[in-house]
CSV table of C-alpha atoms and ligand atoms in Angstrom, one decimal:
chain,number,residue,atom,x,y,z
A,184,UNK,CA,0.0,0.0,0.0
A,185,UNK,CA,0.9,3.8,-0.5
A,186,UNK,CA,2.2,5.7,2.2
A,187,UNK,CA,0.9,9.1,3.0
A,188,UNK,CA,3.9,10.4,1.3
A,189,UNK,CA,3.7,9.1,-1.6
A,190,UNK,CA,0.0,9.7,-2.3
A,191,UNK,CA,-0.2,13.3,-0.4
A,192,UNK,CA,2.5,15.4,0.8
A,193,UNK,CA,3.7,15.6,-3.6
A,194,UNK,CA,1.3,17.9,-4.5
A,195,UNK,CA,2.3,20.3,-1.9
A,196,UNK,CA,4.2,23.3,-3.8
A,197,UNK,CA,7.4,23.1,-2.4
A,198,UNK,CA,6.9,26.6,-0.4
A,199,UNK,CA,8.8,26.7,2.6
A,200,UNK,CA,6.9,26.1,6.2
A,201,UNK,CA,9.3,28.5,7.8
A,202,UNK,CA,7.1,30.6,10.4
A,203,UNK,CA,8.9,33.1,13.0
A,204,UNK,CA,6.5,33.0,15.8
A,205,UNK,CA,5.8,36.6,17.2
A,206,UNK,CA,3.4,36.0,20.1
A,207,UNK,CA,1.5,32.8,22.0
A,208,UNK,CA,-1.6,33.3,23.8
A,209,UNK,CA,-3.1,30.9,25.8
A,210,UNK,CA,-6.7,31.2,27.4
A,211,UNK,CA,-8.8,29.9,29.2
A,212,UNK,CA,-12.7,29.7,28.5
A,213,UNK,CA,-15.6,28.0,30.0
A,214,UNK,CA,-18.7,26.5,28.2
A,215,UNK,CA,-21.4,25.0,30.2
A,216,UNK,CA,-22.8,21.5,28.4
A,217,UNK,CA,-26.0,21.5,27.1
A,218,UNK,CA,-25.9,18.2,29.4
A,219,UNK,CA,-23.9,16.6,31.7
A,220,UNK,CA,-21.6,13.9,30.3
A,221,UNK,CA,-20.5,10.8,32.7
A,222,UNK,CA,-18.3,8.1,31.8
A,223,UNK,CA,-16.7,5.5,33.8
A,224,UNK,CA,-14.6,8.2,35.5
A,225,UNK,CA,-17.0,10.7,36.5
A,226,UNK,CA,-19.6,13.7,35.4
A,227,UNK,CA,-19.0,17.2,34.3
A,228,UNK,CA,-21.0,19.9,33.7
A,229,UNK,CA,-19.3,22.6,31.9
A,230,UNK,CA,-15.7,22.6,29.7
A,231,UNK,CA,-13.1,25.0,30.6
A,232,UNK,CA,-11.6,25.4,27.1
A,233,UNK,CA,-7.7,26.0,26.5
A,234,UNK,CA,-7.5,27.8,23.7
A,235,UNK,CA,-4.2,28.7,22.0
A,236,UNK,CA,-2.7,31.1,19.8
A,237,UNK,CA,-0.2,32.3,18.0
A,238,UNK,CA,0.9,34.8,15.8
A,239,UNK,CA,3.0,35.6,13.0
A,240,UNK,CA,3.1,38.4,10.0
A,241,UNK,CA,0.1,39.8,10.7
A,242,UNK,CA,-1.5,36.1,10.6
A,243,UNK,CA,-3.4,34.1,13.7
A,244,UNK,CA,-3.2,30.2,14.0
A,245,UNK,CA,-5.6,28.6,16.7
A,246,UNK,CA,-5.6,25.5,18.5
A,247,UNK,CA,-7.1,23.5,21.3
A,248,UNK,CA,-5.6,22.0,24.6
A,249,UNK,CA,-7.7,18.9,25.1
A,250,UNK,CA,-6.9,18.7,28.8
A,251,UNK,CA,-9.7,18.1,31.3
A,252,UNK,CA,-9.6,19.7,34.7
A,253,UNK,CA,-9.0,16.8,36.7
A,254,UNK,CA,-6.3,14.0,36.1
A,255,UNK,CA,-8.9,11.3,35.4
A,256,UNK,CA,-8.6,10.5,31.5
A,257,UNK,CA,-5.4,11.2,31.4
A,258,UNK,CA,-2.4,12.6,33.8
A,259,UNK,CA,-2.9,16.3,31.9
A,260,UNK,CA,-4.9,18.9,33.3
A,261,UNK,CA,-6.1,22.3,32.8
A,262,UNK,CA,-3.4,23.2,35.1
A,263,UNK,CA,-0.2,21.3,33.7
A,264,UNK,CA,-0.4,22.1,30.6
A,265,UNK,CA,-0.3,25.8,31.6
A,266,UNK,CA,2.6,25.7,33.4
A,267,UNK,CA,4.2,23.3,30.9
A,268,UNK,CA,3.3,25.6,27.7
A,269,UNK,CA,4.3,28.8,30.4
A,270,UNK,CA,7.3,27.2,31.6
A,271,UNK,CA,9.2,25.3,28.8
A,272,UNK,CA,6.7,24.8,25.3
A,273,UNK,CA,6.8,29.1,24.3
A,274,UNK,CA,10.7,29.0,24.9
A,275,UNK,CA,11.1,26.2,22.8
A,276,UNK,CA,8.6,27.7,19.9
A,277,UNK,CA,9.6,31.0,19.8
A,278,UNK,CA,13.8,30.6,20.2
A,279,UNK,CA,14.1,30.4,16.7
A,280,UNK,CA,12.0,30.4,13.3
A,281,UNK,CA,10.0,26.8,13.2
A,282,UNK,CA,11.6,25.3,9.6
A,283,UNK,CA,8.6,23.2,9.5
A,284,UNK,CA,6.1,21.0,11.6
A,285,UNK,CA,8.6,17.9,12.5
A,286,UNK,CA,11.0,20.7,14.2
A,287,UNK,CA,8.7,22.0,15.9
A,288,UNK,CA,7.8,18.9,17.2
A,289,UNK,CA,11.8,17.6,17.8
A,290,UNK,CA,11.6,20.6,19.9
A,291,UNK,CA,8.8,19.5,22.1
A,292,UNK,CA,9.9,15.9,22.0
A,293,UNK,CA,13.0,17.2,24.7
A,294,UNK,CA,10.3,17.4,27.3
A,295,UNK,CA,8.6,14.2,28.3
A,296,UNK,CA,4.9,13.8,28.1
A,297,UNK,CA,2.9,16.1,28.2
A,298,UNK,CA,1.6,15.8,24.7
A,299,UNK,CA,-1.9,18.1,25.1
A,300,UNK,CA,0.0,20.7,26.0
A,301,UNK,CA,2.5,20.0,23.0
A,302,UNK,CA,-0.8,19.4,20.7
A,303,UNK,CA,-2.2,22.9,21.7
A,304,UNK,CA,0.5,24.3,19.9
A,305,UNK,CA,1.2,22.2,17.2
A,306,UNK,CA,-2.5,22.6,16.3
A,307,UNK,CA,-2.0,26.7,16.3
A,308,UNK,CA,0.9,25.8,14.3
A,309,UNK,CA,-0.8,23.9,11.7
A,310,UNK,CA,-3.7,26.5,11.5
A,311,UNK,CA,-1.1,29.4,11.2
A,312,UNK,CA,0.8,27.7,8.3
A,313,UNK,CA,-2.3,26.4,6.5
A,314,UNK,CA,-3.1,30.4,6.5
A,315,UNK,CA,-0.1,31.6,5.1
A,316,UNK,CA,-0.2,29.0,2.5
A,317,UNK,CA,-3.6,30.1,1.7
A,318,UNK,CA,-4.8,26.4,2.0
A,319,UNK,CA,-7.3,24.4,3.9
A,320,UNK,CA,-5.8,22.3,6.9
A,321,UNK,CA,-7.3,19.5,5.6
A,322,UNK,CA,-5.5,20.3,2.0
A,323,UNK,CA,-2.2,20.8,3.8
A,324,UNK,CA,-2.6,17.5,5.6
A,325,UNK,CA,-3.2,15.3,2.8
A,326,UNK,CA,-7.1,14.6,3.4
A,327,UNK,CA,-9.1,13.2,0.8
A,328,UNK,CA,-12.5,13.7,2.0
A,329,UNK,CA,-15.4,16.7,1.2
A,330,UNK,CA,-17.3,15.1,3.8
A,331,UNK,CA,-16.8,12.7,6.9
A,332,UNK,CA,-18.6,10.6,8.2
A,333,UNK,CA,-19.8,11.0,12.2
A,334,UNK,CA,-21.1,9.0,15.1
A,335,UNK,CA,-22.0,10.2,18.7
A,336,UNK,CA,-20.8,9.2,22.0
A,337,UNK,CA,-23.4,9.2,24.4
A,338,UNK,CA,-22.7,9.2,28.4
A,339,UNK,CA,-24.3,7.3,31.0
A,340,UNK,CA,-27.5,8.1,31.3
A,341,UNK,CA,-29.8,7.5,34.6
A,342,UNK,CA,-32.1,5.0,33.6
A,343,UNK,CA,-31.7,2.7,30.3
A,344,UNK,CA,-35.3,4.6,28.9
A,345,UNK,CA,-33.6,7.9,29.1
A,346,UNK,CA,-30.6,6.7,27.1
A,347,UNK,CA,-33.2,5.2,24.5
A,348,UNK,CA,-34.4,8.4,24.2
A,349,UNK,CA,-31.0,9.9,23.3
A,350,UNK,CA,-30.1,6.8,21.2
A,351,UNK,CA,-33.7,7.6,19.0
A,352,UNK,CA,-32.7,11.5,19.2
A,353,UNK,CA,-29.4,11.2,17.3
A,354,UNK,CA,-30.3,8.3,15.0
A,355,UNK,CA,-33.1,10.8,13.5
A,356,UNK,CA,-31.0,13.6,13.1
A,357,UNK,CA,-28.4,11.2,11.1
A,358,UNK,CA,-26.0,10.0,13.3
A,359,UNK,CA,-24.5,7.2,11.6
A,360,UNK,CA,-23.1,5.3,14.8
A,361,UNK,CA,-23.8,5.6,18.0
A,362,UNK,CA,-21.0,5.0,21.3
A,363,UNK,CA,-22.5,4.0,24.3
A,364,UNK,CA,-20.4,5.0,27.9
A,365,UNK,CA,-19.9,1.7,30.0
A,366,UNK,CA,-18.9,0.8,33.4
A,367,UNK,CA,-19.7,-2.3,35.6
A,368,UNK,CA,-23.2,-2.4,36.4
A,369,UNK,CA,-24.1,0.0,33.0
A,370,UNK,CA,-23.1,-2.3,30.4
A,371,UNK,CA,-24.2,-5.7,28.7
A,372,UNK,CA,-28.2,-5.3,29.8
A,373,UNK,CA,-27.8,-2.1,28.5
A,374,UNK,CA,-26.1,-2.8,25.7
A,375,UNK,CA,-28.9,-5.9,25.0
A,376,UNK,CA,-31.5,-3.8,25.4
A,377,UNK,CA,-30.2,-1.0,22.6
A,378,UNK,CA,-29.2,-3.5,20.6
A,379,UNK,CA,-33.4,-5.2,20.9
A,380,UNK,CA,-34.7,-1.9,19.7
A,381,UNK,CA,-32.0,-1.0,17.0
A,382,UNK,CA,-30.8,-4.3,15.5
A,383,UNK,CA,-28.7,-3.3,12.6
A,384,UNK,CA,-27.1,-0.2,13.9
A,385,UNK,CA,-23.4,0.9,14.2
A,386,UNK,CA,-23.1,0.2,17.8
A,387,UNK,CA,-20.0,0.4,20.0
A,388,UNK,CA,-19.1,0.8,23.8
A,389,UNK,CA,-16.3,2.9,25.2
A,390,UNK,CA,-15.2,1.7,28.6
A,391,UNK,CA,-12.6,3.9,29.5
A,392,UNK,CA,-10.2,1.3,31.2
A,393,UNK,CA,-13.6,0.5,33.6
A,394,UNK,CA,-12.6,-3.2,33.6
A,395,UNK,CA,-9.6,-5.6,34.8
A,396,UNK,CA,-8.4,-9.2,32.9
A,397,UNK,CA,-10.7,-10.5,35.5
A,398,UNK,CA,-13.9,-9.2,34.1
A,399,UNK,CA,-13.0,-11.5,31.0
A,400,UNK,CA,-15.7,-13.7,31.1
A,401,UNK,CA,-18.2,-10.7,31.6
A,402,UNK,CA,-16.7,-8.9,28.8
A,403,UNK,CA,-17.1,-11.9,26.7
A,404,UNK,CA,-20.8,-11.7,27.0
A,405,UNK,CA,-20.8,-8.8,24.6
A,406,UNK,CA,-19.7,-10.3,21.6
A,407,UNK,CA,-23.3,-11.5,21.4
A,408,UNK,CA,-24.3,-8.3,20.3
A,409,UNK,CA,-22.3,-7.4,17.2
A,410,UNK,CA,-20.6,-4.5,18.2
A,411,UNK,CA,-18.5,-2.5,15.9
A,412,UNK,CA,-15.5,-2.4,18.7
A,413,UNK,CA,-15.2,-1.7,22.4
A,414,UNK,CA,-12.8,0.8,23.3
A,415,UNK,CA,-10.7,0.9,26.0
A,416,UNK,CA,-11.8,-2.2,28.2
A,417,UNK,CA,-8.9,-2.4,30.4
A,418,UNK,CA,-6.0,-0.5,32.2
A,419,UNK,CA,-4.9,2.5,30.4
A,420,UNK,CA,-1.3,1.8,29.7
A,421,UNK,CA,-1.8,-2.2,29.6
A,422,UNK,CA,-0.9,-3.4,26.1
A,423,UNK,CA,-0.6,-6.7,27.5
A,424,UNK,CA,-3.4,-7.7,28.7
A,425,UNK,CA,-5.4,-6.3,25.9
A,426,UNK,CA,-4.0,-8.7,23.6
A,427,UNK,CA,-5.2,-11.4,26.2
A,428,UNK,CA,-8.3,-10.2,26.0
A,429,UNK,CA,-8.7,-9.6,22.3
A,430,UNK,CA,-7.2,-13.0,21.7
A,431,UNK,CA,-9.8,-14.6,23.6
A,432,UNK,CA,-13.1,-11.7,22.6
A,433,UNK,CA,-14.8,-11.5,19.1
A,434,UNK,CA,-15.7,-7.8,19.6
A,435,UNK,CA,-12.6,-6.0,18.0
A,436,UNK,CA,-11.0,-3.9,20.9
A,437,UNK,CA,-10.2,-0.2,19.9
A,438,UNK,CA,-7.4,1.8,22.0
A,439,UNK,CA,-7.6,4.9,23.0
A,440,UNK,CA,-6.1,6.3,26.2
A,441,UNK,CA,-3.1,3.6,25.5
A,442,UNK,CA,-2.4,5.0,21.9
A,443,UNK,CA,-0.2,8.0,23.5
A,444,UNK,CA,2.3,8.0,20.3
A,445,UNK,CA,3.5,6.5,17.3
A,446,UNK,CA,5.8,4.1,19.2
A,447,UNK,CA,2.8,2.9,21.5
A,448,UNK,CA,0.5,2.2,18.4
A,449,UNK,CA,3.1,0.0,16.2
A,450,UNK,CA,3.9,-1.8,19.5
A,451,UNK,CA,0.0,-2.2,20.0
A,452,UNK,CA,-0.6,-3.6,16.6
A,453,UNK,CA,2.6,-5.8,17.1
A,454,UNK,CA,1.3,-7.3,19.7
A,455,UNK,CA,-2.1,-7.6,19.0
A,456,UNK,CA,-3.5,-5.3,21.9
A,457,UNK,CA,-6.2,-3.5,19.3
A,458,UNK,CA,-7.6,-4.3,15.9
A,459,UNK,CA,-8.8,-0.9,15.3
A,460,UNK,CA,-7.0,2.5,16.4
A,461,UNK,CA,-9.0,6.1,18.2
A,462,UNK,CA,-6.7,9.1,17.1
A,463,UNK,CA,-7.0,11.6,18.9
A,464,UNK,CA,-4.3,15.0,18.1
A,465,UNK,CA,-4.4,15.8,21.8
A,466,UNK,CA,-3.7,12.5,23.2
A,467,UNK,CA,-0.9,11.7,20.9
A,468,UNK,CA,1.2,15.0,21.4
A,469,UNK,CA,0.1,16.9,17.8
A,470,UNK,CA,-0.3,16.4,14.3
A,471,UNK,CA,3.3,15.1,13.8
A,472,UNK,CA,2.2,11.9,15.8
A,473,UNK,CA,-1.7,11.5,14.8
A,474,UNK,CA,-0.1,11.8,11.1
A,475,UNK,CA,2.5,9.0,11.3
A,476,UNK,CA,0.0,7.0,13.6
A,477,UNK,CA,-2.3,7.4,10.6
A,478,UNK,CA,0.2,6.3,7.9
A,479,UNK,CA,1.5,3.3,9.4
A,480,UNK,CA,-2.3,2.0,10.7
A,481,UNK,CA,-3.2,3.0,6.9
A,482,UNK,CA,-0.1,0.9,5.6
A,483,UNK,CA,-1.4,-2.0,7.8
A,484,UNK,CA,-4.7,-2.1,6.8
A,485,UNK,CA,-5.9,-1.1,10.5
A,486,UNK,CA,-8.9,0.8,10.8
A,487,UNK,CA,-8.4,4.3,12.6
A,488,UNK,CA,-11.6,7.0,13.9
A,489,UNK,CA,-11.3,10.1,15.3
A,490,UNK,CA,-11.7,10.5,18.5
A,491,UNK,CA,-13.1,13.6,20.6
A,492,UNK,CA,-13.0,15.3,23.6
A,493,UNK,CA,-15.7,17.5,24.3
A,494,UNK,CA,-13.7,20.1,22.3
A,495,UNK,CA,-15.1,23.6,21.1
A,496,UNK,CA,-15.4,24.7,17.7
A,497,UNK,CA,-11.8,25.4,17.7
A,498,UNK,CA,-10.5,21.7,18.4
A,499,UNK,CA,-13.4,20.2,16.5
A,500,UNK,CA,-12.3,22.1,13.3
A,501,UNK,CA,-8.8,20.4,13.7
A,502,UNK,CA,-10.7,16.8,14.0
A,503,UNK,CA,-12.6,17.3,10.5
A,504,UNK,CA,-9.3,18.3,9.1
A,505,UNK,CA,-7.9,15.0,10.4
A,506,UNK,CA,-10.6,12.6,9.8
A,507,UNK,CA,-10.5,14.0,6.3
A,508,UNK,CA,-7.4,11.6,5.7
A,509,UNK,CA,-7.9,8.5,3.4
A,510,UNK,CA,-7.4,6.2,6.4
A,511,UNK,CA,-10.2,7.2,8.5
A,512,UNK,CA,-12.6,5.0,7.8
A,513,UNK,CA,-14.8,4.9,10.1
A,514,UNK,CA,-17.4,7.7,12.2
A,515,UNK,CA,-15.7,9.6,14.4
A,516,UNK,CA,-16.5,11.6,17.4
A,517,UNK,CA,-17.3,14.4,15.9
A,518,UNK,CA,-20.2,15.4,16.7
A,519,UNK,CA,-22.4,19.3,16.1
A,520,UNK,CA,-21.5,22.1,18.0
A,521,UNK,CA,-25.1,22.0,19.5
A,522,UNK,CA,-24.6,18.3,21.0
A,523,UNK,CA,-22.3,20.0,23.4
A,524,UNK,CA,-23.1,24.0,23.7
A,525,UNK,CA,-25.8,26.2,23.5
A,526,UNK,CA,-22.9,28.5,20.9
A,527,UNK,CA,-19.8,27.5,19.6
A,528,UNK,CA,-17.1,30.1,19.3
A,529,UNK,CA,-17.1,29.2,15.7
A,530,UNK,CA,-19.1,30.8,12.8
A,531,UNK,CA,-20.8,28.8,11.0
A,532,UNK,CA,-21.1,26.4,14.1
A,533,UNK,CA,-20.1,22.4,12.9
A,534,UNK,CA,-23.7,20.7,11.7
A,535,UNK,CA,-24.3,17.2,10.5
A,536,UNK,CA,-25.8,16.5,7.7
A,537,UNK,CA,-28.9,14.0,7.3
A,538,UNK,CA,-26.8,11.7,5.8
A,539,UNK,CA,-24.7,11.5,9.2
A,540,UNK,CA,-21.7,13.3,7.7
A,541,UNK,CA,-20.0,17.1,8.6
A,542,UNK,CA,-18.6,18.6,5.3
A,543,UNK,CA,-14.8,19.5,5.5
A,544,UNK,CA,-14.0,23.2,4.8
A,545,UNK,CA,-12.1,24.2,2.4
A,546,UNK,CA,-11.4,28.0,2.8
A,547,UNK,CA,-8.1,28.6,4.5
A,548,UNK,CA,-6.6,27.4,7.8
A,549,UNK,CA,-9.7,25.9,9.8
A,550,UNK,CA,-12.2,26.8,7.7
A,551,UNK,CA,-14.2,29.1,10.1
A,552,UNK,CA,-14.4,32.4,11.1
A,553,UNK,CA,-12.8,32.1,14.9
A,554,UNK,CA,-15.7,34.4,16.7
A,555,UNK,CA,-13.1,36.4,19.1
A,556,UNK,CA,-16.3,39.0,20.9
A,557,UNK,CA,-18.0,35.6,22.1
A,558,UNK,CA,-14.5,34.0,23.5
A,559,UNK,CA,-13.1,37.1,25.3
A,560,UNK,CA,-16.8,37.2,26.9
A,561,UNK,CA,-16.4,33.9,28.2
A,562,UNK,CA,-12.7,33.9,28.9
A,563,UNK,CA,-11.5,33.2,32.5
A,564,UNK,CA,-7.3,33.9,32.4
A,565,UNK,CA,-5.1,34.9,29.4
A,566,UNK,CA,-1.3,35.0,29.4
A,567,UNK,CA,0.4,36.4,26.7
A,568,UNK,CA,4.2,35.6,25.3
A,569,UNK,CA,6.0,37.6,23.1
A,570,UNK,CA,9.4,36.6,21.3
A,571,UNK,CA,12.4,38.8,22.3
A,572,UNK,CA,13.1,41.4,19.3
B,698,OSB,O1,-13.0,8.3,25.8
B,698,OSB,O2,-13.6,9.0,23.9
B,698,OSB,C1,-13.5,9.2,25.1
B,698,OSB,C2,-14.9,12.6,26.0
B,698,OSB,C3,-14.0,13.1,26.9
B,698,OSB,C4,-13.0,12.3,27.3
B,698,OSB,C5,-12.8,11.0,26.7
B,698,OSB,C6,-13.7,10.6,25.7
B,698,OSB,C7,-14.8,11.4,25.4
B,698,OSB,C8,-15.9,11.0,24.5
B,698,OSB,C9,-16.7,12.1,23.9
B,698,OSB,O3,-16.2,9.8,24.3
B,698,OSB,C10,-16.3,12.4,22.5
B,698,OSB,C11,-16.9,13.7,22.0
B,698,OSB,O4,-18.0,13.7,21.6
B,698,OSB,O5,-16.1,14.7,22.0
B,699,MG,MG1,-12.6,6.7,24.5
């Protein structure tokens, strides 16, 4: 099979990706949910969005930290990522010109971990160059796709009625696959009972590492109900046992809190941990990672999604541009602005289409018009870093 270079990057003119950063801003901004949203790990009510950006001749790249306020998804918070971005990420990025994406990212890759925080800026990055070029991201990426195709990822509801409501309420609207939260107790009469009423659906279940090895044999009873994958059954850094358990389930597992680089996902698929790959920018430290995750599940023949997390219009804008790439074959989690917040700081707000699908913008950078009166209404801290003249 191709590789992404082969059948993408040639078209690019070669122009150089040279951008001297000027200024960072980072900011935070909080959106209440139109509704709570509980996983295995807890409930929240409201989003405090990290938005980034940066600046450079007279041009403005955004991005989106995907960092939660508590350490329960991942080790990231709200919090560490603005000290790490404050502390050591604008040094790095504003030192010297960025010669292209992969030095900025050999820059960040001296610090360990930490990869929303490195994303947030990568993602401005991106957004800022895709400008300049006068090109959609999705064009400077490599995608493929005018449209892509989108699911929903529903949390746990209180009873199973109420989540049959929601389940009805996004099929109607177009949805073309719907995610159902799990955790013990909320999971296979749940998922039989979706499953009774909506037999031929695209059904899946995201566990967010709810379950240990020893749960096997409960797991086990959901391949009865031909599901599309589960997600993240087990331990969020256990490769190992996921391959137990995929050896011995039906259901194809899908990784996504464990996928946390390129590195992580070849040694997944090597091992036999997942037959199906979430990509999420955030998670995986940027676009230089979800690109060459993308390319080598693409050259395997290994299905990859896109994954969300609760982003605004700014984050979700990056996720069409990504799931516009010829690998991403299946629905992502990207779902309308108006599943999430009464306004999106986006103009026009993300809609899906009847046929389930959000088209992929092709006017430059992200697409939309970034709606900058709405965020510094809702902003709750800015910092602002200049480069030294
Ligand atoms: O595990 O995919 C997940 C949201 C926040 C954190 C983790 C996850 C999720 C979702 C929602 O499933 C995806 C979305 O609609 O943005
Ligand atoms: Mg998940």
């Amino acid at each position: 099979m191709q590789t992404r270079s082969q059948i993408v990057t040639q078209p690019v003119p070669a122009v150089s990706d040279q951008l001297e950063i000027e200024k960072i801003e980072i900011r935070t901004v909080r959106l209440p949910l139109n509704e709570p949203f509980e996983t295995s790990s807890g409930r929240i009510e409201s989003r405090l969005i990290f938005l980034v950006s940066v600046e450079a001749g007279g041009l403005t790249g955004w991005g989106e930290v995907v960092a939660a306020e508590e350490p329960l998804y991942s080790y990231e918070t709200v919090g560490t990522a603005q000290q790490v971005i404050r502390d050591y990420l604008v040094a790095a990025m504003l030192s010297r010109p960025n010669a292209d994406l992969a030095d900025l990212a050999a820059r960040f890759a001296a610090f360990r971990g930490h990869n929303m925080a490195k994303a947030g800026l990568e993602l401005a990055y991106m957004d800022l160059l895709a400008r300049a070029r006068d090109r959609s991201l999705s064009q400077l990426i490599g995608g493929v796709r005018g449209r892509i195709a989108v699911g929903v990822s529903l949390g746990i509801q209180l009873t199973s009625d109420r989540l049959l409501e929601r389940v009805d309420q996004y099929l109607a609207v177009g949805y073309q696959r719907i995610k159902l939260k799990i955790k013990p107790g909320w999971d296979v009469d749940v998922v039989r009972e979706v499953r009774r009423h909506y037999p031929d659906i695209l059904l899946s279940v995201d566990a967010n590492s709810a379950y240990t090895i020893a749960d096997e044999h409960h797991l086990r009873a959901l391949d009865d109900f031909g599901l599309l994958m589960i997600e993240q059954p087990l331990d969020h850094d256990d490769l190992v046992e996921h391959a137990k358990l995929q050896s011995r389930m039906t259901t194809p597992i899908c990784l996504d809190e464990s996928i946390t680089g390129m590195k992580r996902a070849e040694q997944a698929l090597d091992m036999g941990s997942c037959q199906i790959i979430n990509i999420k920018i955030g998670r995986v430290g940027g676009y230089s990672q979800a690109l060459a995750i993308h390319d080598l599940c693409y050259s395997r023949g290994i299905p990859v999604w896109c994954g969300g997390m609760l982003e605004s219009g700014i984050g979700r804008a990056h996720n069409i541009a990504l799931a516009s790439l010829p690998g991403f074959s299946l629905p992502g989690d990207i779902s309308a602005s108006s599943r999430y917040f009464a306004r999106d700081m986006i103009a026009p707000e993300v809609t899906v289409a009847a046929d389930g699908t959000v088209e992929v913008p092709r006017a430059s950078g992200l697409g939309f018009e970034v709606d900058l009166d709405y965020i510094i209404s809702k902003t709750e801290t800015v910092e602002r870093f200049e480069r030294n003249a």
